[in-house]
C-alpha cells in the first residue's frame, strides 16, 4: 500500500509539473519576453532576442513622452467617464428589475445584458454611422424635424457615451445579484423609523451593496482600459489616441517601435493589474453580510403608475443600445452610397442594393478570414477547453501540492488586456526562426491564454456542483482517477464543458486586440478584416461585413446560451 501511495504521489507531482510547464509556456514566457523587449533596444525581427544592454531607458522615454501622457490622460477620462455612466445605468436597471413591480421585468433584464454580445468594433462602427458630424443618421433626423442640434461621436464625449452604455451590464450583473441576496427587513426597519423610500435607497440599500457596486465599477473600468475597437473607430478621425490605439500605432510606424510598444504595454498591464488587485481587496474587505439563515424573499416596491415610466426606461435603453445601431448597420450595408440628402431618400428603394455584400464576398480575403476565424475558434475551443478542464479539476477536485500555483498562474491573464497579450506573443515568437509566428497556432495559443481565466471560472461551477461522494464511490468500486473522470465527472460536468468550449469558440471569433499583432496575410481573421474595411474608408463594406459577423455570432451565442442554460455571460465582452 505504501508503494501504491508513493506511486500516486509521483504521478501527482508529474501532473502538477506538466500543468505548470504548459502555463509557463502560455503565460509566463510571453510576459517575460514582453518585459525583456521593454528593457532592450534591439529589433526582434532584425537582431533577434538579446540579453545584453538591459536598461530602463524605454520606460523613461515613454514616461517623458507627451504623446504617452496625452494617451494616458485620454484613457483615464474616457474610461472614467464611461464607468460613471455604466454605474448609473447598471445600478438603475438592477434596482428596477429586482426591487420594483415594473411590468415585463424579464424583458428589461434581457435588454440590460444584450450589449455584452456585440463586438466592440461593430458597436463602434454602428455609432460612427449614427453619430458622424456630417453624414450621421441622427443629425439627418434632427435636420428633418427642424431641430438645430448636432451630435459628433468622433469626440471624447462620444467615446465616453458608447463606453458607458455598452459596459453597464457589468455593473448590472454584480448589483442585481447583491440586491437579490439582501434581506429586505433592513429596508423595512429604515422605513418604520420614518425614512422615505428615496432616503432608504441611498442610506440603506446602496450602502449595503457597495462591494458589488465597486466591483462592477472596477471591472467595467478594467475592461474599457483594454478595448481597442471602439477607440480605433471613434477616435481615429480626430486623432484622439488612448493607450491601446497608441500601442498599435507604435508597431505600425516605419521602422516599427517594438521596444517602445512593449514598454507602454507593460505600463498598461501594471495599471490593469493594480485595479484587479483592488477589486479583489474590495471583495475580501469589510463585512457587508445581509444574508442569514432565515428565509426571505426580495420585496418588490410598488411604484404605482410610475412602473410604466421605469418600463419605458427599459425600452429606451433597448432602442439606444440595440435597435438604433442595428438599423444603422442595415442602412449602411444595403445603401449604395452613404450620402443622405434628406429623410425621404432613406425610404427610396432605388438607393438600396446588395452591391456591398457582392463586393465583400468577391474578395478572396473574406472567405479566407471566415475560414481562419472558424479554424482558430475550433482549435481554441478544443485545446483551451481541455486545458481548462484539467486545471479546474486539479484546483477544485484534488489536494495535490502546487495546485495553488496553478490557480494563480491561470488567473494572471485577467490583469492582461488583449492588446497586451498580442504584444507579448509578438515578442515571444517573432524573433525565433521557424517558430509559431505567422501561423494559425500562435493566434489560437494567444486566445487560449487570454480567455483561460474565463473558461476555468465557467467550469468551476460545474465542478463545485458535483459531490465528492460520487468520486469516492467510484474509487471504492476500483476505478482509478482517469476512470472516475471519464465515467463520473465528465458526464456530470458535460453541459458546463460544452458551454465553456462554445463560449471559447465565440470569444476567439470576435477577438480583435490580440489578433492585431499576430496575423499575416494568410492568417487574417474576421475581426482584423473588418477593421481593414473600416480603415479603407468604405462604410458600406464595413457595415455589410459587420452584419455578416453579427449574424454568425448571433447563431453561435444562441447555441452557447442553449447549452449553458443560464451560465454567466460576464466574459463575453472582455474583448477589444
Coordinates of C-alpha atoms in Angstrom, one line a residue, residues 240-475:
X240 CA -8.0 61.0 -30.3
X241 CA -5.5 58.4 -29.0
X242 CA -5.8 56.2 -26.0
X243 CA -3.2 53.7 -24.7
X244 CA -4.5 50.8 -26.8
X245 CA -4.6 52.7 -30.1
X246 CA -1.2 54.3 -29.3
X247 CA 0.4 50.9 -28.7
X248 CA -0.8 49.7 -32.1
X249 CA 0.4 52.9 -33.9
X250 CA 3.9 52.3 -32.4
X251 CA 4.1 48.9 -34.2
X252 CA 2.8 50.4 -37.4
X253 CA 5.4 53.2 -37.7
X254 CA 8.4 52.8 -40.0
X255 CA 10.5 51.4 -38.6
X256 CA 8.2 49.7 -36.0
X257 CA 8.9 50.8 -32.4
X258 CA 8.6 47.4 -30.8
X259 CA 10.5 48.3 -27.7
X260 CA 8.5 51.4 -27.0
X261 CA 5.3 49.5 -27.6
X262 CA 6.4 46.8 -25.1
X263 CA 7.2 49.5 -22.5
X264 CA 3.7 51.1 -23.0
X265 CA 2.1 47.6 -22.9
X266 CA 3.9 46.9 -19.6
X267 CA 2.6 50.2 -18.1
X268 CA -1.0 49.3 -19.2
X269 CA -0.7 45.8 -17.8
X270 CA 0.6 47.2 -14.4
X271 CA -2.3 49.7 -14.2
X272 CA -4.8 46.9 -15.0
X273 CA -3.2 44.5 -12.5
X274 CA -3.4 47.1 -9.7
X275 CA -7.1 47.6 -10.5
X276 CA -7.7 43.8 -10.5
X277 CA -5.9 43.6 -7.1
X278 CA -8.0 46.5 -5.8
X279 CA -11.2 44.7 -6.9
X280 CA -10.2 41.6 -5.1
X281 CA -9.4 43.6 -2.0
X282 CA -12.9 45.1 -2.2
X283 CA -14.5 41.7 -2.4
X284 CA -12.5 40.4 0.5
X285 CA -12.7 43.5 2.7
X286 CA -15.1 44.6 5.4
X287 CA -18.2 42.5 6.0
X288 CA -21.4 43.6 4.3
X289 CA -23.3 40.4 5.2
X290 CA -27.0 40.7 4.8
X291 CA -27.9 37.0 4.1
X292 CA -28.8 35.0 7.2
X293 CA -30.2 31.5 7.8
X294 CA -33.8 32.9 7.9
X295 CA -35.6 32.5 4.6
X296 CA -36.8 35.7 2.9
X297 CA -38.0 36.9 -0.5
X298 CA -36.7 40.1 -2.0
X299 CA -39.5 42.6 -1.8
X300 CA -40.9 44.5 -4.7
X301 CA -41.6 48.2 -4.3
X302 CA -45.0 49.2 -5.6
X303 CA -44.3 52.1 -8.0
X304 CA -48.0 52.6 -8.9
X305 CA -48.3 54.5 -12.2
X306 CA -44.5 55.1 -12.2
X307 CA -44.0 51.5 -13.0
X308 CA -44.8 52.3 -16.6
X309 CA -42.2 55.0 -16.6
X310 CA -39.5 52.5 -15.4
X311 CA -40.7 50.1 -18.1
X312 CA -40.3 53.0 -20.6
X313 CA -36.7 53.5 -19.5
X314 CA -36.0 49.9 -20.3
X315 CA -37.5 50.3 -23.8
X316 CA -35.4 53.5 -24.4
X317 CA -32.2 51.7 -23.3
X318 CA -33.0 48.8 -25.7
X319 CA -33.6 51.2 -28.5
X320 CA -30.4 53.1 -27.9
X321 CA -28.0 50.1 -27.5
X322 CA -29.6 47.6 -29.9
X323 CA -32.2 48.9 -32.3
X324 CA -30.5 52.1 -33.4
X325 CA -27.1 50.5 -34.0
X326 CA -28.6 47.6 -35.8
X327 CA -30.7 49.9 -38.1
X328 CA -27.6 52.0 -38.8
X329 CA -25.7 48.9 -39.9
X330 CA -28.6 47.7 -42.1
X331 CA -29.0 51.1 -43.8
X332 CA -25.3 51.4 -44.5
X333 CA -24.9 47.8 -45.6
X334 CA -27.7 47.9 -48.2
X335 CA -27.5 51.6 -49.3
X336 CA -25.4 52.2 -52.4
X337 CA -24.0 55.5 -51.1
X338 CA -24.0 56.9 -47.6
X339 CA -24.7 60.4 -48.7
X340 CA -28.3 61.1 -47.5
X341 CA -29.8 64.2 -48.9
X342 CA -32.9 64.1 -46.6
X343 CA -35.0 61.7 -44.7
X344 CA -37.2 60.8 -47.7
X345 CA -34.2 59.4 -49.5
X346 CA -33.8 56.9 -46.7
X347 CA -37.0 55.3 -47.9
X348 CA -36.2 55.4 -51.6
X349 CA -35.8 51.7 -52.7
X350 CA -33.7 52.7 -55.7
X351 CA -30.9 53.7 -53.3
X352 CA -30.5 50.2 -51.9
X353 CA -28.9 47.1 -53.3
X354 CA -26.7 44.1 -52.4
X355 CA -23.7 45.6 -54.0
X356 CA -21.6 45.7 -50.8
X357 CA -22.4 42.1 -50.0
X358 CA -21.4 41.1 -53.5
X359 CA -18.2 43.1 -53.1
X360 CA -17.1 41.6 -49.8
X361 CA -17.8 38.1 -51.0
X362 CA -15.9 38.7 -54.3
X363 CA -12.9 39.5 -52.2
X364 CA -11.0 36.2 -51.6
X365 CA -9.8 37.6 -48.2
X366 CA -13.4 37.4 -46.9
X367 CA -13.9 33.7 -47.2
X368 CA -10.3 33.1 -46.0
X369 CA -10.9 35.3 -42.9
X370 CA -14.1 33.4 -42.1
X371 CA -12.3 30.1 -42.6
X372 CA -9.3 31.2 -40.5
X373 CA -11.6 32.5 -37.8
X374 CA -13.6 29.3 -37.6
X375 CA -10.3 27.2 -37.6
X376 CA -8.8 29.3 -34.8
X377 CA -12.1 29.1 -32.9
X378 CA -12.2 25.3 -33.2
X379 CA -8.5 25.0 -32.0
X380 CA -9.1 27.4 -29.2
X381 CA -12.3 25.7 -28.1
X382 CA -10.9 22.1 -28.1
X383 CA -7.4 22.7 -26.8
X384 CA -8.5 25.6 -24.4
X385 CA -11.5 23.6 -23.1
X386 CA -9.4 20.5 -22.4
X387 CA -6.7 22.6 -20.6
X388 CA -9.3 24.5 -18.6
X389 CA -10.9 21.2 -17.6
X390 CA -7.6 19.8 -16.4
X391 CA -6.8 23.0 -14.5
X392 CA -10.2 23.3 -13.0
X393 CA -10.3 19.6 -11.9
X394 CA -6.8 19.9 -10.3
X395 CA -7.7 23.1 -8.4
X396 CA -11.2 22.1 -7.2
X397 CA -11.2 18.3 -7.0
X398 CA -7.7 17.4 -5.8
X399 CA -5.4 18.2 -2.8
X400 CA -2.2 17.9 -4.7
X401 CA 0.8 20.1 -3.7
X402 CA 1.2 23.0 -6.1
X403 CA -2.4 23.5 -7.1
X404 CA -2.4 27.0 -5.7
X405 CA 0.4 28.0 -8.1
X406 CA -1.7 26.6 -10.9
X407 CA -4.6 28.6 -9.8
X408 CA -2.6 31.8 -9.5
X409 CA -0.8 31.5 -12.9
X410 CA -4.0 30.5 -14.7
X411 CA -5.7 33.6 -13.3
X412 CA -2.9 36.1 -14.3
X413 CA -4.4 36.9 -17.8
X414 CA -7.3 38.6 -16.0
X415 CA -4.9 41.5 -15.5
X416 CA -3.6 41.5 -19.1
X417 CA -5.6 43.3 -21.7
X418 CA -6.0 41.5 -25.1
X419 CA -3.8 44.0 -26.9
X420 CA -1.0 43.4 -24.4
X421 CA -1.4 39.7 -24.9
X422 CA -0.8 40.3 -28.6
X423 CA 2.3 42.4 -28.0
X424 CA 3.6 39.8 -25.6
X425 CA 3.2 36.9 -28.1
X426 CA 4.7 39.1 -30.7
X427 CA 7.9 39.5 -28.6
X428 CA 7.8 35.8 -27.6
X429 CA 7.9 34.4 -31.2
X430 CA 8.7 37.0 -33.9
X431 CA 12.4 36.7 -33.4
X432 CA 12.6 32.9 -33.3
X433 CA 13.3 31.4 -36.8
X434 CA 10.8 28.6 -37.7
X435 CA 8.6 29.4 -34.7
X436 CA 4.9 29.9 -34.3
X437 CA 4.7 33.4 -35.6
X438 CA 2.7 33.7 -38.8
X439 CA 0.7 30.5 -38.2
X440 CA -2.8 29.9 -37.0
X441 CA -1.4 28.3 -33.9
X442 CA 0.0 31.5 -32.5
X443 CA -3.4 33.1 -32.7
X444 CA -5.0 30.1 -31.0
X445 CA -2.5 29.9 -28.2
X446 CA -2.8 33.7 -27.5
X447 CA -6.6 33.3 -27.3
X448 CA -6.3 30.3 -25.0
X449 CA -4.1 32.3 -22.7
X450 CA -6.3 35.4 -23.0
X451 CA -9.5 33.6 -22.1
X452 CA -8.2 31.0 -19.7
X453 CA -9.5 32.7 -16.5
X454 CA -13.0 33.0 -18.0
X455 CA -13.0 29.3 -19.1
X456 CA -11.7 28.0 -15.7
X457 CA -14.2 30.2 -13.8
X458 CA -17.0 29.0 -16.0
X459 CA -16.1 25.3 -15.4
X460 CA -15.6 25.8 -11.7
X461 CA -19.4 26.0 -11.1
X462 CA -19.8 22.6 -12.7
X463 CA -17.0 21.0 -10.6
X464 CA -18.4 22.5 -7.3
X465 CA -21.8 21.1 -8.0
X466 CA -20.5 17.5 -8.1
X467 CA -20.5 15.9 -4.6
X468 CA -17.2 14.2 -3.7
X469 CA -19.2 11.1 -2.5
X470 CA -19.7 10.2 -6.2
X471 CA -16.0 10.1 -6.9
X472 CA -15.4 8.3 -3.6
X473 CA -17.9 5.6 -4.6
X474 CA -16.1 5.1 -7.9
X475 CA -12.8 4.7 -6.1

